[in-house]
């Protein structure tokens, strides 16, 4: 019964309704701020509940898209409003709807100006994120995918730190460059196939030369989003200037759009080019892991450090995806979901101390464990999850990626695994400098303990990270069929194409 | 019952960790201790059941990961190897829990401490009951975490959290090998379950893997990678630097984790994968050599240290070396035997040292001790027992296990075996020497502590002495009690399928038939070692400093731990930080940003300043930009159609 309702559209556009209500009714004063918080909280919570219904009704034994909705949009052009979820997009839909209420709760007290606008921007962000993951039409996808930039740009630009304008423009510049190339590629695809429906395009086979260029165009966009080395430098700046909740969404969901793009478009639509470019991806991902881990090690700003660590963790995602093995592909999805939770939580941790001390300088801290024991526990747990301790979701993702890549190329696996050591070094170093030692500084001693609101945003994340860490099967089950589809496409092309033989030459 | 053995400590950890403050210090200490004692009793019952009735059991719990062919189920495996480890772990852990009630009585966060101890025990039990490599890795990292938390327990002290971090990271280096080993195993065998791997190992032993253009025998490669993991956890040469620093943790922790259990996880792993190692002769030789080198290397450092706990820590490192070279000559039962006896006497020594430290108002430097044996006679006697067992004096437990290891090394009749034998014999002499150096410096001679400290010297309370008695009994009798079963002629009946030795490797069998001088030499050297220590520290107390001066370079080398820390600091720590700075400043900021976004924006500024005529107003500006954009897009679309 539920499948007859346009539940995806509900999930996608309910927050938009909330945003409209806020913008139309709430004035920019104290009362308006309060009302807008309530509206935002309620809308995002209901959306989350709806997405849980979606999750429960999702049949992981059905191959292909579910809850499909389709209506003509631009009739003459074959472009339609076409939504649906499969095993790859569903986890991200739920991740987005899960993180938005958490972001809103986390910003209840620390946002002081233009609260209604802030709240409505987060709701709009939710619309666009969910839309991106549900879109089954290339152009619809593109619109959502790019439009996400706008609210994020505003969030950084209005509520950001002192260098917010520079960061916001850097962020915009990078992502814009990539997206222009992708738009051109989309037009080209449309002109060749006469459709923008993803399922139809996937069945279309492009010639090798065409694949090559189209792949690069898509790569330009996704690699910036993810971000991959060397187009990652916008990320640390954006994170540093963004307000806490902005960082959570940026790290938690926005980065994943790049990885999602690789899995949804690059690999299935251009399999030959993907196979051809895999060694290239491996090399820059390994560089990302080692290079950014070392850079993270010497950071003095907490947020910058975690931002750099995100780049390193995303390196695992691309390596897993381009290993073209079931383990690697599942590992990539798992790692993205897990990193979404863990890095989101880490940014929330930074936010908690930032709200109290108004600095992100690591050296300003020390001995926080003494005064905030509960926070010490949460931070410790998330730090360990980030270094991939078994029993947390971080481990499962990394293990699967490593297994997948070893099958494809053991040398790449060896280099990738160094990330496990380097990751531990900078995270432990961070924790040690912030939390350990004796609290002697006046400001540290006067820190307040975590309040109920703060605890309530950590507990659900911690439970999820632990749950997926000891019982990874549910998420793997959801993604299983979609992953094996991608796997079969690449297997087929590996055996078929001649170009792949060039790719088979080991890079070392 | 097996579930209870493993999960009672976890329950204790959770209760005392989350609700410790509400439960109260005293209650949470009793709670965790009594849960561990129950776990210990169940462990012994299961052990006795299993020795009477050899049936290996596997208790599945929950599917953990399932992707394609890769499948991991949480499950508890109970065979003899596990059962032996379980009694060692739970017994020592229960004793340490009880001891901590007394030892930690002045600490502020007792529930946290007990929670960590129980968490450690749980992780260690998960490690030894693992049925597959991935779950073993879970326990492996879990004990590493608990060790990290406990070393850094007194997190106010900078040296404590530095040591904690070092321990975690050095172990991660080992784990890097371990995880690659797991993955390589999966890629060869298509499974991570022990039984399935062991079943196929014979038929797959010829497969090779190509890495960096070189061909490696897959079984050798897997063995070496897993051994790297074992080296990290068991502090073998090269990855040993964390262990002495780990003494920053409270003494009960050193006894439990850094002497009796966690550091022996590497030995356990090597014994667990004995069916794989039997097909990897090169890896076995490597294990033998690394083990032998560690045995002698750590002993030389132990000679010169003055911190009472560090001496024992180096001694642990050295004894782990013995266990490894025993495994390296395929005498796995001997290795497990020494692991068991060592757990008792080394935990005894550590807890005894803790009792001394407790009595001396937290003094750890042996140069500031002396002349206290009459004041704490019970501790003194127990330290003697522990040292006698460690030195391998006849009829104490260490005598049976250590001599057997040396005999097996000799009986292996291989180059690596002889190498290990001779280094092991010399290390036996050094062991006896530094053990009695410790006893003489600590208990005899003139008191060197202040009068205030001396007047405070007191025997520990019964709650601390009781565990010492139990461990003392273990240190005396565990040798001859277990000898026949563990390593006697019918060892195979006892260990069942849990240990496999190929028929070509006869070291253990032949160890019982070595010439008499091989049997007597270690004992003789141990006695000479004790006498030498007596001459050095009682008869002629000036002698050590004269020798230290005349052999200054060697003394300095030993005293500074062969400069490993300095070397690593130079090679890794400094260079990593330097590389990080270079990448950040010259890479990110001066290259990528400069030519990337900043470059573009500079260029844009430059162009816009040149084309100032166009900027008559914003509207024109945008209209123009949009026009250009439209033209470009349309052209491209048309081109697309045209192609």
mmCIF file of N, CA and C in Angstrom, chain A residues 219 226-230 262 277-293 311-322 401 405 412 415-416 418-419:
data_model
loop_
_atom_site.group_PDB
_atom_site.id
_atom_site.type_symbol
_atom_site.label_atom_id
_atom_site.label_comp_id
_atom_site.label_asym_id
_atom_site.label_seq_id
_atom_site.Cartn_x
_atom_site.Cartn_y
_atom_site.Cartn_z
ATOM 1 N N UNK A 219 34.497 13.063 -14.195
ATOM 2 C CA UNK A 219 35.533 12.982 -13.169
ATOM 3 C C UNK A 219 35.862 14.363 -12.622
ATOM 4 N N UNK A 226 34.501 15.086 -4.037
ATOM 5 C CA UNK A 226 34.836 14.001 -3.102
ATOM 6 C C UNK A 226 35.653 14.444 -1.902
ATOM 7 N N UNK A 227 36.657 15.220 -1.883
ATOM 8 C CA UNK A 227 37.503 15.653 -2.971
ATOM 9 C C UNK A 227 38.711 14.733 -3.078
ATOM 10 N N UNK A 228 39.287 14.700 -4.263
ATOM 11 C CA UNK A 228 40.496 13.902 -4.445
ATOM 12 C C UNK A 228 41.681 14.838 -4.542
ATOM 13 N N UNK A 229 42.845 14.303 -4.224
ATOM 14 C CA UNK A 229 44.052 15.069 -4.415
ATOM 15 C C UNK A 229 44.243 15.276 -5.915
ATOM 16 N N UNK A 230 44.664 16.369 -6.483
ATOM 17 C CA UNK A 230 45.079 17.601 -5.819
ATOM 18 C C UNK A 230 44.009 18.706 -5.815
ATOM 19 N N UNK A 262 30.554 8.517 -8.828
ATOM 20 C CA UNK A 262 31.388 7.493 -9.456
ATOM 21 C C UNK A 262 30.635 6.181 -9.585
ATOM 22 N N UNK A 277 41.058 4.021 -16.641
ATOM 23 C CA UNK A 277 41.586 5.046 -15.740
ATOM 24 C C UNK A 277 41.847 4.533 -14.321
ATOM 25 N N UNK A 278 41.481 3.290 -14.041
ATOM 26 C CA UNK A 278 41.607 2.796 -12.663
ATOM 27 C C UNK A 278 43.009 2.995 -12.085
ATOM 28 N N UNK A 279 44.069 2.657 -12.841
ATOM 29 C CA UNK A 279 45.404 2.856 -12.258
ATOM 30 C C UNK A 279 45.671 4.314 -11.884
ATOM 31 N N UNK A 280 45.176 5.203 -12.711
ATOM 32 C CA UNK A 280 45.323 6.636 -12.425
ATOM 33 C C UNK A 280 44.627 6.991 -11.104
ATOM 34 N N UNK A 281 43.406 6.460 -10.940
ATOM 35 C CA UNK A 281 42.672 6.695 -9.693
ATOM 36 C C UNK A 281 43.454 6.148 -8.508
ATOM 37 N N UNK A 282 44.006 4.952 -8.682
ATOM 38 C CA UNK A 282 44.760 4.349 -7.576
ATOM 39 C C UNK A 282 45.900 5.266 -7.157
ATOM 40 N N UNK A 283 46.624 5.757 -8.168
ATOM 41 C CA UNK A 283 47.802 6.562 -7.841
ATOM 42 C C UNK A 283 47.391 7.824 -7.082
ATOM 43 N N UNK A 284 46.407 8.544 -7.611
ATOM 44 C CA UNK A 284 46.099 9.790 -6.898
ATOM 45 C C UNK A 284 45.413 9.524 -5.560
ATOM 46 N N UNK A 285 44.739 8.392 -5.448
ATOM 47 C CA UNK A 285 44.135 8.088 -4.145
ATOM 48 C C UNK A 285 45.206 7.753 -3.113
ATOM 49 N N UNK A 286 46.213 7.010 -3.547
ATOM 50 C CA UNK A 286 47.301 6.685 -2.614
ATOM 51 C C UNK A 286 48.021 7.959 -2.207
ATOM 52 N N UNK A 287 48.274 8.816 -3.193
ATOM 53 C CA UNK A 287 48.898 10.097 -2.855
ATOM 54 C C UNK A 287 48.026 10.823 -1.838
ATOM 55 N N UNK A 288 46.712 10.808 -2.085
ATOM 56 C CA UNK A 288 45.802 11.486 -1.158
ATOM 57 C C UNK A 288 45.942 10.921 0.241
ATOM 58 N N UNK A 289 45.974 9.599 0.338
ATOM 59 C CA UNK A 289 46.011 8.985 1.672
ATOM 60 C C UNK A 289 47.287 9.380 2.401
ATOM 61 N N UNK A 290 48.416 9.232 1.736
ATOM 62 C CA UNK A 290 49.683 9.478 2.427
ATOM 63 C C UNK A 290 49.919 10.974 2.622
ATOM 64 N N UNK A 291 49.739 11.712 1.558
ATOM 65 C CA UNK A 291 50.005 13.154 1.567
ATOM 66 C C UNK A 291 49.108 13.873 2.579
ATOM 67 N N UNK A 292 47.812 13.641 2.481
ATOM 68 C CA UNK A 292 46.934 14.407 3.373
ATOM 69 C C UNK A 292 47.029 13.927 4.820
ATOM 70 N N UNK A 293 47.384 12.643 5.006
ATOM 71 C CA UNK A 293 47.571 12.193 6.382
ATOM 72 C C UNK A 293 48.741 12.936 7.011
ATOM 73 N N UNK A 311 39.886 13.792 3.489
ATOM 74 C CA UNK A 311 40.436 13.546 2.156
ATOM 75 C C UNK A 311 41.089 12.171 2.125
ATOM 76 N N UNK A 312 41.829 11.861 3.186
ATOM 77 C CA UNK A 312 42.491 10.561 3.246
ATOM 78 C C UNK A 312 41.466 9.429 3.262
ATOM 79 N N UNK A 313 40.405 9.600 4.031
ATOM 80 C CA UNK A 313 39.407 8.537 4.102
ATOM 81 C C UNK A 313 38.659 8.375 2.787
ATOM 82 N N UNK A 314 38.484 9.478 2.073
ATOM 83 C CA UNK A 314 37.813 9.377 0.784
ATOM 84 C C UNK A 314 38.710 8.665 -0.225
ATOM 85 N N UNK A 315 40.011 8.718 0.021
ATOM 86 C CA UNK A 315 40.925 7.944 -0.816
ATOM 87 C C UNK A 315 40.584 6.459 -0.784
ATOM 88 N N UNK A 316 40.197 5.971 0.374
ATOM 89 C CA UNK A 316 39.774 4.570 0.473
ATOM 90 C C UNK A 316 38.544 4.316 -0.407
ATOM 91 N N UNK A 317 37.651 5.300 -0.434
ATOM 92 C CA UNK A 317 36.412 5.115 -1.197
ATOM 93 C C UNK A 317 36.716 4.928 -2.676
ATOM 94 N N UNK A 318 37.544 5.826 -3.228
ATOM 95 C CA UNK A 318 37.808 5.709 -4.661
ATOM 96 C C UNK A 318 38.576 4.440 -4.968
ATOM 97 N N UNK A 319 39.508 4.089 -4.093
ATOM 98 C CA UNK A 319 40.259 2.859 -4.345
ATOM 99 C C UNK A 319 39.323 1.652 -4.331
ATOM 100 N N UNK A 320 38.418 1.628 -3.371
ATOM 101 C CA UNK A 320 37.467 0.520 -3.302
ATOM 102 C C UNK A 320 36.581 0.476 -4.533
ATOM 103 N N UNK A 321 36.076 1.628 -4.935
ATOM 104 C CA UNK A 321 35.148 1.670 -6.065
ATOM 105 C C UNK A 321 35.837 1.194 -7.343
ATOM 106 N N UNK A 322 37.084 1.634 -7.545
ATOM 107 C CA UNK A 322 37.751 1.295 -8.794
ATOM 108 C C UNK A 322 38.509 -0.031 -8.733
ATOM 109 N N UNK A 401 37.437 -2.553 1.629
ATOM 110 C CA UNK A 401 38.172 -1.887 0.557
ATOM 111 C C UNK A 401 39.525 -2.570 0.359
ATOM 112 N N UNK A 405 40.812 -4.371 -3.033
ATOM 113 C CA UNK A 405 41.928 -3.879 -3.826
ATOM 114 C C UNK A 405 43.061 -4.883 -3.871
ATOM 115 N N UNK A 412 48.896 -1.857 -4.590
ATOM 116 C CA UNK A 412 48.028 -0.743 -4.201
ATOM 117 C C UNK A 412 47.497 -0.978 -2.794
ATOM 118 N N UNK A 415 50.082 -0.014 -0.151
ATOM 119 C CA UNK A 415 50.176 1.434 0.047
ATOM 120 C C UNK A 415 48.930 1.982 0.740
ATOM 121 N N UNK A 416 47.781 1.464 0.353
ATOM 122 C CA UNK A 416 46.542 1.940 0.969
ATOM 123 C C UNK A 416 46.545 1.670 2.461
ATOM 124 N N UNK A 418 48.849 1.704 4.512
ATOM 125 C CA UNK A 418 49.643 2.623 5.334
ATOM 126 C C UNK A 418 48.747 3.692 5.949
ATOM 127 N N UNK A 419 47.610 3.947 5.297
ATOM 128 C CA UNK A 419 46.660 4.909 5.849
ATOM 129 C C UNK A 419 46.208 4.523 7.255
#
